[in-house]
Amino acid sequence: MDIEEFRKAGYAAIDSICDYYASLRDRPVKAQVEPGYLVDKLPKEAPQKGESFDLISKDFKDDILPGITHWQSPQFFAYFPANSTFEGMIADLYSASVSNPGFNWVCSPACTELEQVVVEWIAKMLGLSESFWGSSGVGGGIIMGSASESAFTAAMAARERALRQISREKGVQEAENGQVQVPDEIRNEYSQKLVVYGSTQTHSLGAKAALMLGLPFRPVAVSVKDSYSLRGEDLRQAMEKDKAAGLVPFLVYATVGTTSTGAVDNIGEIGEVMKDYPTTFLHVDAAWAGVAYALPDYRKALRLDEINLYADSFCTNFHKWGLTTFDCSIFCVRDRKDLTQTFDVTPAFLRSKEADAGTVIDYRNWQIALGRRFRSLKAWFVLRSFGVQGFQKHLEAGIEQCQQLAEVIRSSSNFELVTDPSLALLVFRLSPHSSNTNTDTASSSSSSSTHPSQSDDILNILNQRLHDRLNARYDVFLTQTVLHSKERNIFCIRFAMGGVYTTFEDVLKTWKVVEQVGEEVLRTWEEEEKLVAED
Amino acid sequence: MDIEEFRKAGYAAIDSICDYYASLRDRPVKAQVEPGYLVDKLPKEAPQKGESFDLISKDFKDDILPGITHWQSPQFFAYFPANSTFEGMIADLYSASVSNPGFNWVCSPACTELEQVVVEWIAKMLGLSESFWGSSGVGGGIIMGSASESAFTAAMAARERALRQISREKGVQEAENGQVQVPDEIRNEYSQKLVVYGSTQTHSLGAKAALMLGLPFRPVAVSVKDSYSLRGEDLRQAMEKDKAAGLVPFLVYATVGTTSTGAVDNIGEIGEVMKDYPTTFLHVDAAWAGVAYALPDYRKALRLDEINLYADSFCTNFHKWGLTTFDCSIFCVRDRKDLTQTFDVTPAFLRSKEADAGTVIDYRNWQIALGRRFRSLKAWFVLRSFGVQGFQKHLEAGIEQCQQLAEVIRSSSNFELVTDPSLALLVFRLSPHSSNTNTDTASSSSSSSTHPSQSDDILNILNQRLHDRLNARYDVFLTQTVLHSKERNIFCIRFAMGGVYTTFEDVLKTWKVVEQVGEEVLRTWEEEEKLVAED
């Protein structure tokens, strides 16, 4: 394809994307295909001769789009949103046009420096304190591909920092550069004694990071009365138990906005406990909720001050609720040496005069991989095109829709909120015993009750049935979750708002389906009960 | 930005990329900026109010492009090529338009299934045996972000497989699902005894993977007479030494096409040695050279049969010499359970009926992160638009240019080839003592000599000077390397061809600069020698 052919094909692609977005509201949100639909359809080998680009583009439309679940649909409420914007798409196109592996400053100075600038813009917009800003010369930020990558990166940095700390405690002296080299005997003795902590509500990235390190993960139990957030004393008990067994706590994953209910861990309490464990590193995973720090009114509830006081690292995904096309996971650290002392390996062919002089950042030394995409461009385009105010407006719209839907559920006779809504996420369940005369009390007593409801077992079955039926449809898409706590286990359904194009009418359209299917489930249940009674 | 604004801005972006590509041959290949150029120029905070997209696009052109090192320039010969194509760019745009985190089949069935199809097309095109094909039901492939990510993924899988193997040897029984669960005591006893192997020519991804696992990396020495490729006997000695010290070999990184010289390790010999170490896993890193398996004539020299016989996993980057916009690292494994037994963590909110039924692949269980980009689309567009024949033609062009340049260097009186060219890569150095009457002998004796040249010390200084001078320029960009071997250490310069738009005239243009700067270096040296002699 030469330049003029690209111009033609590029215009056609833009037109085709315009058509797609114009059609989004009318498409069922979930792909209506069976496993194997595409594998069975496509040739078993690449073609020997090149094919026309018109044909390839047509096949994208005819074969690929039907197998896409439309995360950009205004009616996508599963998992969390994965905002993509036209600004982000165009930026990604520009990035592809100057495609480069970006591992060193010299690879493309603009890629490194724009990332420094944009991540600092974001840190400031979110209210992270100066210690996390790159301009502090000590902390700084980097854009990763996902929150799980950020969390695992933090885990490896935490392990090395813990081993250095143990070395120091054992009397190992610092080298001339101020670094402690971990002696083999300390590495061998302590590496397998390290333990990772989180709560039962921590995203599976916590358990996965531990698994990948070959170390245990302790999911500390939470309580309904604490709204599923991790408390300091429970963490302390888990750590003390491990310490007594000769193990060494080295990493805590605290979450702001858990996947299941949007709970916010008690970071202040956790930080205080960690003071007694100087080998520990605190990573705050705010993958979904972190963008909401851009709204000053929410900072207190989301414990921003506590993060600024205690966290060693922080992550939030702009590719979730932050208007930025996948992938764009913002990862900030209080001390960049935690990363460089873990990831820096520099052979001759990767040396550059600028890095040798220490005047530039080589981001490859802050991360697992060598090569990296030019992700900052899309965040830059988005932040400039929306402005902070436009970004805030987008967040407020999602929160507002969530509050409106919460009101609808509170006044429903068949459903209840399982917890108070968190930002743009709410969790509900079918619960026909809710009072429909005093709904506020019903839902709030349900959400704050510390006693297992006698009917949880039955409700869990009913809600599993509800989700199965919803899941068999293509016009709605909601994710199930099971809430484990000290008191009870609840099967419930999540409703995650925050889509770029979502209106409250879109929310209601899905909710009406839920109501109708819920009634069907209840009707079937009552008929079954009747049959049993008649027996 | 609404749909019609996007259409306008999208067209403008396409036009702007057309202008950029039309200008590429006239732009100096390296960014002419100093560290901090962009950090100093941009505002310290995100704007409060949104800005016009025309202004943002203009700033991309005025502020970002000048800080880009033009990897797509026909005169880019540093590192390895990072091919981007119009087909790849358009595919990336489409991917962004259906942006989704792709972690489960149900996230977007097309994303998972197209990846299965395309990776199998590639495995077949490269001649990988059926055991690496997804359709085998046992092996399979996945697209990663980089070769270092693939190598590290292999390392974690290798560690877990080794621990399972040790468990088996210690009498631990398989569970009902045929899997061995590694008991804590075996994990604790053996985790820190594991050792990674490669050669001194292995890419730093080997040392980095070991560093990230907290385990030692053994860079086995290579010999000039073996053209810098790892031999089985040297590996065996290293393993025996470790075994005698109570350590456990668990992973070998073999390379096809080393970064420094394009050397090909003796995979057959390595495989035979590994038979005596059943805990070991063989990962073949063919990040750059692997695409050349698409040329049947090169398969023997690149030891394809040996890979098919011995390798547990294989990686090649289509975003290097494979016409596919960054990032697209193909990672194939002989047994997918090596991955799923290492990375599978499935909480309730990630379950789906299709995965529970075992009818689909959930690629999140094959990799470190949860979220993943829709990368297969660009490889699909590229393979269909070029066809296998077009892909082969592109590779042949790079190899042909390399052979032509090698002839030029062989007939030069001031330069010599340090090794025989490998595919589209050659390594040369300034060596004024080369005979200019019988150049073939001169370069071939140099490349095959096992005795340290008496003048290596001086030549290393001269070539460092040459590289420093070249590096101070913006119109050429070549990477230095230091070749360590049993016999000698040589500082030399790499010349990596394979750009999408590169012609031999482009190659010659850079070479003429090298020749001219080389003469300057020699002249300065001779003047210095004269001054010393006069003293």
PDB file of N, CA, C and O in Angstrom, chain A residues 283-302:
ATOM      1  N   HIS A 283       1.126  -0.936  48.105  1.00  0.00           N
ATOM      2  CA  HIS A 283       0.660  -0.575  46.764  1.00  0.00           C
ATOM      3  C   HIS A 283      -0.838  -0.331  46.820  1.00  0.00           C
ATOM      4  O   HIS A 283      -1.592  -1.189  47.297  1.00  0.00           O
ATOM      5  N   VAL A 284      -1.275   0.816  46.338  1.00  0.00           N
ATOM      6  CA  VAL A 284      -2.705   1.114  46.304  1.00  0.00           C
ATOM      7  C   VAL A 284      -3.227   0.900  44.891  1.00  0.00           C
ATOM      8  O   VAL A 284      -2.797   1.558  43.945  1.00  0.00           O
ATOM      9  N   ASP A 285      -4.122  -0.059  44.774  1.00  0.00           N
ATOM     10  CA  ASP A 285      -4.739  -0.364  43.491  1.00  0.00           C
ATOM     11  C   ASP A 285      -6.063   0.379  43.404  1.00  0.00           C
ATOM     12  O   ASP A 285      -7.048  -0.012  44.032  1.00  0.00           O
ATOM     13  N   ALA A 286      -6.060   1.456  42.635  1.00  0.00           N
ATOM     14  CA  ALA A 286      -7.290   2.223  42.416  1.00  0.00           C
ATOM     15  C   ALA A 286      -7.608   2.170  40.925  1.00  0.00           C
ATOM     16  O   ALA A 286      -7.951   3.167  40.294  1.00  0.00           O
ATOM     17  N   ALA A 287      -7.480   0.961  40.388  1.00  0.00           N
ATOM     18  CA  ALA A 287      -7.567   0.762  38.941  1.00  0.00           C
ATOM     19  C   ALA A 287      -8.787   1.454  38.348  1.00  0.00           C
ATOM     20  O   ALA A 287      -8.695   2.215  37.407  1.00  0.00           O
ATOM     21  N   TRP A 288      -9.939   1.193  38.967  1.00  0.00           N
ATOM     22  CA  TRP A 288     -11.167   1.793  38.442  1.00  0.00           C
ATOM     23  C   TRP A 288     -11.450   3.157  39.086  1.00  0.00           C
ATOM     24  O   TRP A 288     -11.650   4.149  38.386  1.00  0.00           O
ATOM     25  N   ALA A 289     -11.447   3.223  40.423  1.00  0.00           N
ATOM     26  CA  ALA A 289     -11.956   4.411  41.110  1.00  0.00           C
ATOM     27  C   ALA A 289     -10.975   5.577  41.125  1.00  0.00           C
ATOM     28  O   ALA A 289     -11.361   6.721  41.380  1.00  0.00           O
ATOM     29  N   GLY A 290      -9.722   5.307  40.839  1.00  0.00           N
ATOM     30  CA  GLY A 290      -8.690   6.330  41.022  1.00  0.00           C
ATOM     31  C   GLY A 290      -8.899   7.605  40.225  1.00  0.00           C
ATOM     32  O   GLY A 290      -8.533   8.698  40.676  1.00  0.00           O
ATOM     33  N   VAL A 291      -9.515   7.486  39.055  1.00  0.00           N
ATOM     34  CA  VAL A 291      -9.747   8.707  38.268  1.00  0.00           C
ATOM     35  C   VAL A 291     -10.634   9.694  39.022  1.00  0.00           C
ATOM     36  O   VAL A 291     -10.573  10.905  38.786  1.00  0.00           O
ATOM     37  N   ALA A 292     -11.457   9.171  39.948  1.00  0.00           N
ATOM     38  CA  ALA A 292     -12.413  10.040  40.658  1.00  0.00           C
ATOM     39  C   ALA A 292     -11.736  11.009  41.630  1.00  0.00           C
ATOM     40  O   ALA A 292     -12.382  11.939  42.117  1.00  0.00           O
ATOM     41  N   TYR A 293     -10.439  10.823  41.879  1.00  0.00           N
ATOM     42  CA  TYR A 293      -9.724  11.842  42.660  1.00  0.00           C
ATOM     43  C   TYR A 293      -9.707  13.177  41.923  1.00  0.00           C
ATOM     44  O   TYR A 293      -9.424  14.209  42.517  1.00  0.00           O
ATOM     45  N   ALA A 294     -10.009  13.136  40.639  1.00  0.00           N
ATOM     46  CA  ALA A 294     -10.097  14.397  39.895  1.00  0.00           C
ATOM     47  C   ALA A 294     -11.267  15.250  40.391  1.00  0.00           C
ATOM     48  O   ALA A 294     -11.351  16.440  40.078  1.00  0.00           O
ATOM     49  N   LEU A 295     -12.171  14.642  41.167  1.00  0.00           N
ATOM     50  CA  LEU A 295     -13.287  15.377  41.765  1.00  0.00           C
ATOM     51  C   LEU A 295     -12.949  15.663  43.226  1.00  0.00           C
ATOM     52  O   LEU A 295     -13.042  14.763  44.067  1.00  0.00           O
ATOM     53  N   PRO A 296     -12.587  16.898  43.556  1.00  0.00           N
ATOM     54  CA  PRO A 296     -12.154  17.185  44.932  1.00  0.00           C
ATOM     55  C   PRO A 296     -13.142  16.753  45.998  1.00  0.00           C
ATOM     56  O   PRO A 296     -12.725  16.318  47.079  1.00  0.00           O
ATOM     57  N   ASP A 297     -14.442  16.792  45.692  1.00  0.00           N
ATOM     58  CA  ASP A 297     -15.436  16.422  46.702  1.00  0.00           C
ATOM     59  C   ASP A 297     -15.326  14.967  47.146  1.00  0.00           C
ATOM     60  O   ASP A 297     -15.853  14.597  48.194  1.00  0.00           O
ATOM     61  N   TYR A 298     -14.715  14.125  46.324  1.00  0.00           N
ATOM     62  CA  TYR A 298     -14.682  12.696  46.641  1.00  0.00           C
ATOM     63  C   TYR A 298     -13.356  12.254  47.274  1.00  0.00           C
ATOM     64  O   TYR A 298     -13.196  11.099  47.627  1.00  0.00           O
ATOM     65  N   ARG A 299     -12.437  13.184  47.397  1.00  0.00           N
ATOM     66  CA  ARG A 299     -11.094  12.781  47.838  1.00  0.00           C
ATOM     67  C   ARG A 299     -11.065  12.230  49.250  1.00  0.00           C
ATOM     68  O   ARG A 299     -10.318  11.308  49.555  1.00  0.00           O
ATOM     69  N   LYS A 300     -11.875  12.816  50.109  1.00  0.00           N
ATOM     70  CA  LYS A 300     -11.854  12.363  51.498  1.00  0.00           C
ATOM     71  C   LYS A 300     -12.380  10.932  51.609  1.00  0.00           C
ATOM     72  O   LYS A 300     -11.733  10.061  52.215  1.00  0.00           O
ATOM     73  N   ALA A 301     -13.528  10.705  50.983  1.00  0.00           N
ATOM     74  CA  ALA A 301     -14.117   9.356  51.058  1.00  0.00           C
ATOM     75  C   ALA A 301     -13.195   8.325  50.413  1.00  0.00           C
ATOM     76  O   ALA A 301     -13.176   7.160  50.814  1.00  0.00           O
ATOM     77  N   LEU A 302     -12.442   8.760  49.427  1.00  0.00           N
ATOM     78  CA  LEU A 302     -11.530   7.835  48.753  1.00  0.00           C
ATOM     79  C   LEU A 302     -10.139   7.841  49.407  1.00  0.00           C
ATOM     80  O   LEU A 302      -9.195   7.273  48.879  1.00  0.00           O
TER      81      LEU A 302
END
